[in-house]
mmCIF file of C-alpha atoms in Angstrom:
data_model
loop_
_atom_site.group_PDB
_atom_site.id
_atom_site.type_symbol
_atom_site.label_atom_id
_atom_site.label_comp_id
_atom_site.label_asym_id
_atom_site.label_seq_id
_atom_site.Cartn_x
_atom_site.Cartn_y
_atom_site.Cartn_z
ATOM 1 C CA UNK A 1 88.288 126.824 91.315
ATOM 2 C CA UNK A 2 87.143 125.322 88.099
ATOM 3 C CA UNK A 3 85.760 121.303 88.217
ATOM 4 C CA UNK A 4 84.983 121.193 84.207
ATOM 5 C CA UNK A 5 87.066 117.798 83.529
ATOM 6 C CA UNK A 6 87.489 117.346 80.017
ATOM 7 C CA UNK A 7 88.035 114.125 77.925
ATOM 8 C CA UNK A 8 90.106 113.760 74.492
ATOM 9 C CA UNK A 9 90.193 110.529 73.312
ATOM 10 C CA UNK A 10 89.580 108.674 76.468
ATOM 11 C CA UNK A 11 92.319 110.662 78.291
ATOM 12 C CA UNK A 12 91.011 112.710 81.111
ATOM 13 C CA UNK A 13 92.216 116.256 80.468
ATOM 14 C CA UNK A 14 93.003 118.212 84.141
ATOM 15 C CA UNK A 15 91.766 121.551 84.553
ATOM 16 C CA UNK A 16 92.379 122.385 87.742
ATOM 17 C CA UNK A 17 95.166 124.601 88.802
ATOM 18 C CA UNK A 18 96.975 124.854 92.381
ATOM 19 C CA UNK A 19 96.635 128.034 94.150
ATOM 20 C CA UNK A 20 100.147 127.699 95.751
ATOM 21 C CA UNK A 21 103.703 126.209 94.306
ATOM 22 C CA UNK A 22 104.517 122.857 94.082
ATOM 23 C CA UNK A 23 107.259 120.951 93.863
ATOM 24 C CA UNK A 24 107.879 119.544 90.132
ATOM 25 C CA UNK A 25 111.443 117.689 90.909
ATOM 26 C CA UNK A 26 111.404 113.890 91.992
ATOM 27 C CA UNK A 27 110.381 113.496 95.852
ATOM 28 C CA UNK A 28 113.460 110.693 95.880
ATOM 29 C CA UNK A 29 116.189 114.546 95.793
ATOM 30 C CA UNK A 30 114.258 115.142 99.366
ATOM 31 C CA UNK A 31 112.800 112.895 101.283
ATOM 32 C CA UNK A 32 113.837 109.324 101.692
ATOM 33 C CA UNK A 33 110.317 106.902 101.063
ATOM 34 C CA UNK A 34 109.857 103.863 103.023
ATOM 35 C CA UNK A 35 108.465 101.355 101.734
ATOM 36 C CA UNK A 36 106.125 101.152 105.406
ATOM 37 C CA UNK A 37 103.043 102.262 104.762
ATOM 38 C CA UNK A 38 100.876 104.565 107.494
ATOM 39 C CA UNK A 39 97.522 103.505 106.189
ATOM 40 C CA UNK A 40 95.510 103.647 103.185
ATOM 41 C CA UNK A 41 93.186 106.784 102.769
ATOM 42 C CA UNK A 42 89.689 106.568 100.521
ATOM 43 C CA UNK A 43 91.781 107.714 97.512
ATOM 44 C CA UNK A 44 95.500 106.805 98.359
ATOM 45 C CA UNK A 45 98.453 105.112 100.106
ATOM 46 C CA UNK A 46 100.307 106.730 103.603
ATOM 47 C CA UNK A 47 104.039 106.008 103.702
ATOM 48 C CA UNK A 48 106.453 107.481 105.628
ATOM 49 C CA UNK A 49 109.321 109.445 104.482
ATOM 50 C CA UNK A 50 112.615 111.051 106.197
ATOM 51 C CA UNK A 51 113.408 114.940 105.094
ATOM 52 C CA UNK A 52 118.116 113.845 104.034
ATOM 53 C CA UNK A 53 118.712 117.160 104.979
ATOM 54 C CA UNK A 54 117.134 117.288 108.589
ATOM 55 C CA UNK A 55 116.374 113.684 109.476
ATOM 56 C CA UNK A 56 112.524 113.843 110.313
ATOM 57 C CA UNK A 57 110.082 111.742 109.796
ATOM 58 C CA UNK A 58 107.208 112.582 107.932
ATOM 59 C CA UNK A 59 104.115 110.858 106.287
ATOM 60 C CA UNK A 60 104.008 110.777 102.264
ATOM 61 C CA UNK A 61 100.296 110.421 100.666
ATOM 62 C CA UNK A 62 100.839 109.714 96.974
ATOM 63 C CA UNK A 63 97.331 110.125 94.697
ATOM 64 C CA UNK A 64 96.678 109.983 90.967
ATOM 65 C CA UNK A 65 96.754 112.929 89.726
ATOM 66 C CA UNK A 66 93.331 114.599 88.316
ATOM 67 C CA UNK A 67 90.640 116.971 89.223
ATOM 68 C CA UNK A 68 89.528 115.286 91.793
ATOM 69 C CA UNK A 69 92.456 114.962 93.658
ATOM 70 C CA UNK A 70 93.860 117.977 93.155
ATOM 71 C CA UNK A 71 90.607 119.399 94.566
ATOM 72 C CA UNK A 72 91.016 117.000 97.575
ATOM 73 C CA UNK A 73 94.519 118.114 97.965
ATOM 74 C CA UNK A 74 93.171 121.998 97.795
ATOM 75 C CA UNK A 75 90.548 121.849 100.291
ATOM 76 C CA UNK A 76 93.256 119.882 102.287
ATOM 77 C CA UNK A 77 95.703 122.817 102.430
ATOM 78 C CA UNK A 78 93.269 125.441 102.710
ATOM 79 C CA UNK A 79 91.483 123.839 105.969
ATOM 80 C CA UNK A 80 95.268 122.786 107.655
ATOM 81 C CA UNK A 81 96.021 126.348 107.607
ATOM 82 C CA UNK A 82 94.528 127.903 110.922
ATOM 83 C CA UNK A 83 93.443 124.470 112.583
ATOM 84 C CA UNK A 84 96.215 123.463 114.823
ATOM 85 C CA UNK A 85 93.032 119.762 114.941
ATOM 86 C CA UNK A 86 94.147 119.379 110.791
ATOM 87 C CA UNK A 87 97.284 117.567 109.827
ATOM 88 C CA UNK A 88 99.303 119.736 108.173
ATOM 89 C CA UNK A 89 100.477 119.527 104.407
ATOM 90 C CA UNK A 90 103.807 120.777 104.031
ATOM 91 C CA UNK A 91 104.538 120.757 100.545
ATOM 92 C CA UNK A 92 103.485 118.836 97.244
ATOM 93 C CA UNK A 93 105.079 117.793 94.365
ATOM 94 C CA UNK A 94 103.595 117.072 91.155
ATOM 95 C CA UNK A 95 106.177 113.795 89.503
ATOM 96 C CA UNK A 96 105.618 110.747 88.336
ATOM 97 C CA UNK A 97 105.534 107.838 90.561
ATOM 98 C CA UNK A 98 105.790 104.107 89.389
ATOM 99 C CA UNK A 99 105.732 105.309 85.839
ATOM 100 C CA UNK A 100 102.113 107.601 86.982
ATOM 101 C CA UNK A 101 101.316 111.060 86.793
ATOM 102 C CA UNK A 102 100.715 111.861 90.473
ATOM 103 C CA UNK A 103 100.475 114.362 93.275
ATOM 104 C CA UNK A 104 103.097 113.680 96.348
ATOM 105 C CA UNK A 105 101.718 115.640 99.889
ATOM 106 C CA UNK A 106 104.154 115.931 102.260
ATOM 107 C CA UNK A 107 101.975 115.898 105.583
ATOM 108 C CA UNK A 108 103.277 115.936 109.076
ATOM 109 C CA UNK A 109 103.671 112.518 110.741
ATOM 110 C CA UNK A 110 101.374 111.584 113.770
ATOM 111 C CA UNK A 111 103.315 109.302 115.725
ATOM 112 C CA UNK A 112 100.406 108.738 117.941
ATOM 113 C CA UNK A 113 98.327 106.753 115.625
ATOM 114 C CA UNK A 114 94.962 106.210 115.636
ATOM 115 C CA UNK A 115 91.707 106.678 117.839
ATOM 116 C CA UNK A 116 90.981 103.764 117.614
ATOM 117 C CA UNK A 117 94.076 101.967 118.882
ATOM 118 C CA UNK A 118 94.466 104.122 121.462
ATOM 119 C CA UNK A 119 90.881 103.489 123.326
ATOM 120 C CA UNK A 120 91.787 100.130 123.067
ATOM 121 C CA UNK A 121 95.681 100.018 124.597
ATOM 122 C CA UNK A 122 93.927 102.253 127.469
ATOM 123 C CA UNK A 123 91.169 99.921 127.780
ATOM 124 C CA UNK A 124 92.281 98.330 131.066
ATOM 125 C CA UNK A 125 94.031 101.057 132.329
ATOM 126 C CA UNK A 126 91.341 103.852 133.229
ATOM 127 C CA UNK A 127 90.319 105.224 130.172
ATOM 128 C CA UNK A 128 87.550 107.521 131.748
ATOM 129 C CA UNK A 129 84.575 109.886 129.895
ATOM 130 C CA UNK A 130 85.936 112.537 131.274
ATOM 131 C CA UNK A 131 89.262 111.037 128.141
ATOM 132 C CA UNK A 132 86.023 110.770 125.954
ATOM 133 C CA UNK A 133 84.733 113.985 126.582
ATOM 134 C CA UNK A 134 87.808 115.809 126.088
ATOM 135 C CA UNK A 135 88.612 113.504 122.567
ATOM 136 C CA UNK A 136 85.692 114.917 121.672
ATOM 137 C CA UNK A 137 86.653 118.490 121.545
ATOM 138 C CA UNK A 138 88.967 118.355 119.776
ATOM 139 C CA UNK A 139 87.284 116.165 116.938
ATOM 140 C CA UNK A 140 83.948 119.609 117.163
ATOM 141 C CA UNK A 141 86.885 122.165 116.311
ATOM 142 C CA UNK A 142 88.307 120.191 113.618
ATOM 143 C CA UNK A 143 84.616 119.950 112.275
ATOM 144 C CA UNK A 144 83.446 123.721 113.508
ATOM 145 C CA UNK A 145 86.553 124.871 111.749
ATOM 146 C CA UNK A 146 85.363 122.914 108.327
ATOM 147 C CA UNK A 147 81.900 124.012 108.623
ATOM 148 C CA UNK A 148 82.505 127.313 109.097
ATOM 149 C CA UNK A 149 84.737 127.210 106.224
ATOM 150 C CA UNK A 150 81.672 126.201 104.560
ATOM 151 C CA UNK A 151 83.453 122.480 104.355
ATOM 152 C CA UNK A 152 81.705 119.069 105.086
ATOM 153 C CA UNK A 153 84.331 116.420 105.787
ATOM 154 C CA UNK A 154 81.695 113.335 104.749
ATOM 155 C CA UNK A 155 84.407 110.541 106.290
ATOM 156 C CA UNK A 156 84.566 111.198 109.901
ATOM 157 C CA UNK A 157 85.222 107.733 111.402
ATOM 158 C CA UNK A 158 88.335 106.950 114.209
ATOM 159 C CA UNK A 159 90.610 105.821 110.945
ATOM 160 C CA UNK A 160 90.673 109.709 110.480
ATOM 161 C CA UNK A 161 91.604 110.818 113.511
ATOM 162 C CA UNK A 162 95.091 110.701 114.498
ATOM 163 C CA UNK A 163 97.334 111.407 117.450
ATOM 164 C CA UNK A 164 100.267 113.817 117.407
ATOM 165 C CA UNK A 165 102.316 112.030 119.828
ATOM 166 C CA UNK A 166 102.313 108.579 121.903
ATOM 167 C CA UNK A 167 101.896 111.310 124.650
ATOM 168 C CA UNK A 168 98.190 110.506 126.616
ATOM 169 C CA UNK A 169 97.453 114.322 126.294
ATOM 170 C CA UNK A 170 98.352 114.358 122.968
ATOM 171 C CA UNK A 171 96.422 116.360 120.220
ATOM 172 C CA UNK A 172 93.917 114.566 118.295
ATOM 173 C CA UNK A 173 93.569 115.925 113.954
ATOM 174 C CA UNK A 174 91.302 115.261 111.706
ATOM 175 C CA UNK A 175 92.924 113.457 108.317
ATOM 176 C CA UNK A 176 91.672 112.245 104.545
ATOM 177 C CA UNK A 177 90.183 114.957 103.128
ATOM 178 C CA UNK A 178 89.371 112.235 99.948
ATOM 179 C CA UNK A 179 85.207 112.761 100.276
ATOM 180 C CA UNK A 180 85.246 116.054 101.824
ATOM 181 C CA UNK A 181 82.948 118.962 99.659
ATOM 182 C CA UNK A 182 82.870 122.500 99.645
ATOM 183 C CA UNK A 183 80.531 125.275 98.951
ATOM 184 C CA UNK A 184 77.063 123.333 100.537
ATOM 185 C CA UNK A 185 73.528 125.536 100.985
ATOM 186 C CA UNK A 186 70.104 125.038 100.770
ATOM 187 C CA UNK A 187 69.675 125.433 97.144
ATOM 188 C CA UNK A 188 72.471 123.064 96.336
ATOM 189 C CA UNK A 189 72.501 120.479 99.417
ATOM 190 C CA UNK A 190 75.134 117.609 98.917
ATOM 191 C CA UNK A 191 73.441 114.254 96.896
ATOM 192 C CA UNK A 192 76.470 111.847 96.463
ATOM 193 C CA UNK A 193 76.336 109.040 99.063
ATOM 194 C CA UNK A 194 79.605 109.402 100.695
ATOM 195 C CA UNK A 195 80.819 106.799 103.641
ATOM 196 C CA UNK A 196 81.404 104.450 105.799
ATOM 197 C CA UNK A 197 78.901 101.986 106.665
ATOM 198 C CA UNK A 198 79.416 102.352 110.592
ATOM 199 C CA UNK A 199 79.223 106.015 110.271
ATOM 200 C CA UNK A 200 76.577 107.021 107.300
ATOM 201 C CA UNK A 201 73.839 109.333 108.882
ATOM 202 C CA UNK A 202 70.374 108.802 107.702
ATOM 203 C CA UNK A 203 69.492 111.196 105.038
ATOM 204 C CA UNK A 204 72.715 109.931 103.229
ATOM 205 C CA UNK A 205 71.955 106.071 102.456
ATOM 206 C CA UNK A 206 68.095 107.534 102.074
ATOM 207 C CA UNK A 207 69.678 108.970 98.571
ATOM 208 C CA UNK A 208 68.309 112.206 99.396
ATOM 209 C CA UNK A 209 69.764 115.516 99.243
ATOM 210 C CA UNK A 210 71.754 116.110 102.949
ATOM 211 C CA UNK A 211 73.911 118.796 103.963
ATOM 212 C CA UNK A 212 76.996 119.271 106.548
ATOM 213 C CA UNK A 213 74.829 118.064 109.605
ATOM 214 C CA UNK A 214 75.979 114.129 108.027
ATOM 215 C CA UNK A 215 79.142 114.977 110.021
ATOM 216 C CA UNK A 216 77.196 115.821 113.128
ATOM 217 C CA UNK A 217 75.660 111.994 112.437
ATOM 218 C CA UNK A 218 79.160 110.809 112.663
ATOM 219 C CA UNK A 219 80.493 111.920 115.200
ATOM 220 C CA UNK A 220 76.967 110.996 117.115
ATOM 221 C CA UNK A 221 78.364 107.492 116.168
ATOM 222 C CA UNK A 222 82.427 108.201 117.578
ATOM 223 C CA UNK A 223 81.346 109.470 120.693
ATOM 224 C CA UNK A 224 79.119 106.459 120.927
ATOM 225 C CA UNK A 225 82.068 104.148 119.899
ATOM 226 C CA UNK A 226 84.281 106.431 122.652
ATOM 227 C CA UNK A 227 82.306 105.655 125.240
ATOM 228 C CA UNK A 228 81.286 101.975 124.824
ATOM 229 C CA UNK A 229 83.830 100.214 122.521
ATOM 230 C CA UNK A 230 81.739 99.433 119.842
ATOM 231 C CA UNK A 231 78.986 100.707 117.246
ATOM 232 C CA UNK A 232 75.533 102.103 117.549
ATOM 233 C CA UNK A 233 74.392 100.598 114.276
ATOM 234 C CA UNK A 234 75.846 97.312 113.220
ATOM 235 C CA UNK A 235 74.728 94.277 110.706
ATOM 236 C CA UNK A 236 73.161 90.849 112.506
ATOM 237 C CA UNK A 237 73.833 89.244 109.339
ATOM 238 C CA UNK A 238 76.951 88.011 106.805
ATOM 239 C CA UNK A 239 76.144 89.519 104.080
ATOM 240 C CA UNK A 240 79.072 91.406 102.788
ATOM 241 C CA UNK A 241 77.316 94.797 102.116
ATOM 242 C CA UNK A 242 75.435 97.264 104.455
ATOM 243 C CA UNK A 243 72.068 95.037 105.132
ATOM 244 C CA UNK A 244 69.442 95.930 105.019
ATOM 245 C CA UNK A 245 68.600 95.353 108.691
ATOM 246 C CA UNK A 246 71.628 97.569 109.435
ATOM 247 C CA UNK A 247 70.160 100.354 107.081
ATOM 248 C CA UNK A 248 66.858 100.078 108.628
ATOM 249 C CA UNK A 249 67.955 100.795 112.041
ATOM 250 C CA UNK A 250 70.320 103.875 110.985
ATOM 251 C CA UNK A 251 66.796 105.041 109.306
ATOM 252 C CA UNK A 252 64.961 104.951 112.212
ATOM 253 C CA UNK A 253 67.870 106.078 114.466
ATOM 254 C CA UNK A 254 67.649 102.246 116.275
ATOM 255 C CA UNK A 255 70.124 101.514 119.230
ATOM 256 C CA UNK A 256 70.116 101.179 122.413
ATOM 257 C CA UNK A 257 72.474 102.089 125.526
ATOM 258 C CA UNK A 258 72.561 98.666 127.623
ATOM 259 C CA UNK A 259 72.677 98.563 131.017
ATOM 260 C CA UNK A 260 76.203 96.396 131.431
ATOM 261 C CA UNK A 261 77.792 99.146 129.368
ATOM 262 C CA UNK A 262 76.528 101.796 129.708
ATOM 263 C CA UNK A 263 75.344 101.992 133.739
ATOM 264 C CA UNK A 264 78.481 104.358 134.412
ATOM 265 C CA UNK A 265 78.138 106.386 131.768
ATOM 266 C CA UNK A 266 76.230 110.070 132.801
ATOM 267 C CA UNK A 267 72.990 111.411 131.441
ATOM 268 C CA UNK A 268 74.490 114.041 129.940
ATOM 269 C CA UNK A 269 76.742 112.234 127.575
ATOM 270 C CA UNK A 270 73.961 109.780 126.515
ATOM 271 C CA UNK A 271 71.861 113.561 125.726
ATOM 272 C CA UNK A 272 74.723 114.805 123.959
ATOM 273 C CA UNK A 273 74.544 111.277 121.709
ATOM 274 C CA UNK A 274 70.663 110.857 121.583
ATOM 275 C CA UNK A 275 71.086 115.192 120.178
ATOM 276 C CA UNK A 276 73.838 114.185 117.158
ATOM 277 C CA UNK A 277 71.982 111.052 116.275
ATOM 278 C CA UNK A 278 68.741 112.793 115.379
ATOM 279 C CA UNK A 279 67.220 111.329 112.708
ATOM 280 C CA UNK A 280 65.818 113.981 111.019
ATOM 281 C CA UNK A 281 68.954 116.232 110.552
ATOM 282 C CA UNK A 282 67.352 119.556 110.757
ATOM 283 C CA UNK A 283 66.342 118.796 114.440
ATOM 284 C CA UNK A 284 69.726 116.833 114.793
ATOM 285 C CA UNK A 285 72.249 119.428 117.469
ATOM 286 C CA UNK A 286 74.233 121.776 115.195
ATOM 287 C CA UNK A 287 78.287 122.480 115.933
ATOM 288 C CA UNK A 288 78.238 125.653 117.261
ATOM 289 C CA UNK A 289 75.270 124.335 120.233
ATOM 290 C CA UNK A 290 77.572 121.164 120.407
ATOM 291 C CA UNK A 291 81.017 123.736 121.441
ATOM 292 C CA UNK A 292 78.732 124.865 124.312
ATOM 293 C CA UNK A 293 77.363 121.878 125.735
ATOM 294 C CA UNK A 294 77.379 121.078 129.709
ATOM 295 C CA UNK A 295 79.094 117.239 128.745
ATOM 296 C CA UNK A 296 81.936 119.370 127.115
ATOM 297 C CA UNK A 297 82.148 122.583 128.935
ATOM 298 C CA UNK A 298 81.894 121.066 132.076
ATOM 299 C CA UNK A 299 83.687 119.106 134.564
ATOM 300 C CA UNK A 300 82.888 115.173 133.021
ATOM 301 C CA UNK A 301 83.110 112.031 135.190
ATOM 302 C CA UNK A 302 86.168 110.618 135.685
ATOM 303 C CA UNK A 303 85.415 107.528 136.581
ATOM 304 C CA UNK A 304 86.334 104.209 134.444
ATOM 305 C CA UNK A 305 84.618 103.737 131.874
ATOM 306 C CA UNK A 306 83.140 99.305 130.664
ATOM 307 C CA UNK A 307 84.914 98.649 127.920
ATOM 308 C CA UNK A 308 84.797 94.961 128.647
ATOM 309 C CA UNK A 309 84.183 93.945 124.898
ATOM 310 C CA UNK A 310 87.889 95.647 123.787
ATOM 311 C CA UNK A 311 89.531 94.247 127.013
ATOM 312 C CA UNK A 312 88.503 90.507 125.167
ATOM 313 C CA UNK A 313 91.837 90.530 122.113
ATOM 314 C CA UNK A 314 90.032 88.231 120.196
ATOM 315 C CA UNK A 315 86.973 90.873 120.263
ATOM 316 C CA UNK A 316 88.727 93.263 120.480
ATOM 317 C CA UNK A 317 90.670 92.270 116.931
ATOM 318 C CA UNK A 318 87.491 90.703 115.359
ATOM 319 C CA UNK A 319 86.004 94.606 115.530
ATOM 320 C CA UNK A 320 88.902 96.340 114.154
ATOM 321 C CA UNK A 321 89.142 94.379 111.725
ATOM 322 C CA UNK A 322 85.615 95.186 110.639
ATOM 323 C CA UNK A 323 86.155 98.507 110.761
ATOM 324 C CA UNK A 324 88.852 97.369 108.367
ATOM 325 C CA UNK A 325 87.066 95.630 106.272
ATOM 326 C CA UNK A 326 84.349 98.386 106.100
ATOM 327 C CA UNK A 327 86.943 100.618 105.591
ATOM 328 C CA UNK A 328 88.117 98.770 102.179
ATOM 329 C CA UNK A 329 84.589 98.232 100.699
ATOM 330 C CA UNK A 330 84.957 102.423 100.031
ATOM 331 C CA UNK A 331 84.670 103.291 96.702
ATOM 332 C CA UNK A 332 86.032 106.876 95.153
ATOM 333 C CA UNK A 333 83.397 108.914 93.616
ATOM 334 C CA UNK A 334 83.182 111.468 91.429
ATOM 335 C CA UNK A 335 84.936 110.094 88.985
ATOM 336 C CA UNK A 336 83.805 112.558 86.438
ATOM 337 C CA UNK A 337 83.861 115.453 88.858
ATOM 338 C CA UNK A 338 81.085 115.715 89.657
ATOM 339 C CA UNK A 339 78.306 114.101 91.550
ATOM 340 C CA UNK A 340 76.512 110.392 91.249
ATOM 341 C CA UNK A 341 74.967 107.455 92.716
ATOM 342 C CA UNK A 342 77.184 104.889 93.940
ATOM 343 C CA UNK A 343 75.608 101.577 96.158
ATOM 344 C CA UNK A 344 78.611 101.174 98.638
ATOM 345 C CA UNK A 345 78.930 97.487 100.168
ATOM 346 C CA UNK A 346 79.371 97.761 104.255
ATOM 347 C CA UNK A 347 81.228 95.442 106.484
ATOM 348 C CA UNK A 348 81.824 91.516 105.346
ATOM 349 C CA UNK A 349 80.222 90.484 108.888
ATOM 350 C CA UNK A 350 78.798 90.834 111.619
ATOM 351 C CA UNK A 351 81.448 89.683 114.492
ATOM 352 C CA UNK A 352 80.410 93.153 116.171
ATOM 353 C CA UNK A 353 76.677 91.221 116.938
ATOM 354 C CA UNK A 354 77.794 87.812 116.785
ATOM 355 C CA UNK A 355 80.399 88.520 119.749
ATOM 356 C CA UNK A 356 78.705 90.911 121.847
ATOM 357 C CA UNK A 357 75.878 88.152 121.853
ATOM 358 C CA UNK A 358 78.377 85.543 122.908
ATOM 359 C CA UNK A 359 79.674 88.183 125.597
ATOM 360 C CA UNK A 360 75.934 88.283 126.814
ATOM 361 C CA UNK A 361 75.350 84.476 126.951
ATOM 362 C CA UNK A 362 78.823 83.900 129.190
ATOM 363 C CA UNK A 363 77.370 86.763 131.452
ATOM 364 C CA UNK A 364 73.611 84.495 131.820
ATOM 365 C CA UNK A 365 74.919 81.617 132.484
ATOM 366 C CA UNK A 366 77.970 83.380 135.651
ATOM 367 C CA UNK A 367 74.717 84.879 137.037
ATOM 368 C CA UNK A 368 72.545 81.631 136.654
ATOM 369 C CA UNK A 369 76.288 79.925 138.273
ATOM 370 C CA UNK A 370 75.777 82.528 140.965
ATOM 371 C CA UNK A 371 72.100 82.264 142.010
ATOM 372 C CA UNK A 372 71.981 78.226 141.821
ATOM 373 C CA UNK A 373 74.917 78.691 144.124
#
């Protein structure tokens, strides 16, 4: 794959060619394109579309045509061909869209929606540790497939994990390869700090060279959220960036298993998180060892998990809003096809911190009243 992008009189020349056939006709010849936005990825919006021939629903991602976009599509298509846990690319169109030269990617329609929405909807109806183990096992399958292909996803997060159907036993699939990178090795590790603040590994924000172990850290953050309803690292300030306090905690691996939220969670689950959230990437558990982890392969507890924070409608909406704000503040990197360093701003405000503090104050007040009575 050619990766050097040339420019002529300020116009960027595209040098990467697709290694597979693409469609050159207008996508509206084959699909009805609705205005319904299914999601916004790091590199473009995703719309709901419908086949004119069959009436079947699909998802359409639209990218501005560039070497960077082509690299994303090529990596995604390559990765999804032999893995059922990665969203499938069905067709790729090269055409004009809204007067811009674009790449239009037709993907399978993930009717079940985002992972965060699923766990919040089940927080009152018997969501268990076994459910969380099943979810993380599917994520592990996707990441193991990528790492075997020498690809780091670099943007693992709840919003990039989608359920195929609305059924409880639906398969979960990984999407959005806007930050994915191929070909890392010990002599030439990654250096661009691509991340969403809640999920970023310490070596990434430290501007150190890093490798695929950054995906393991992000999985640890996801597992933590799956088991308690909020992330292990969040800002306590109102600054619209990755605060110094949040960065310090990430670099130190400073997080807690508070009894209130974690009392019903098994020691095996906590140990799995601790192995994923090792600050030193060399000490972090590998993807192959995670696959053999007893917590995933054994009989995981089916006791309901305490997701009290998500059962509070206002708190749930605020947490979801804060995740969205963090996603919206992401920026696309590698504009010239090479790695570079840039600042990525973080959560808009610490709603999570404030809501947890308010919840703790209410619980303490209730306990005090009980003692007095």
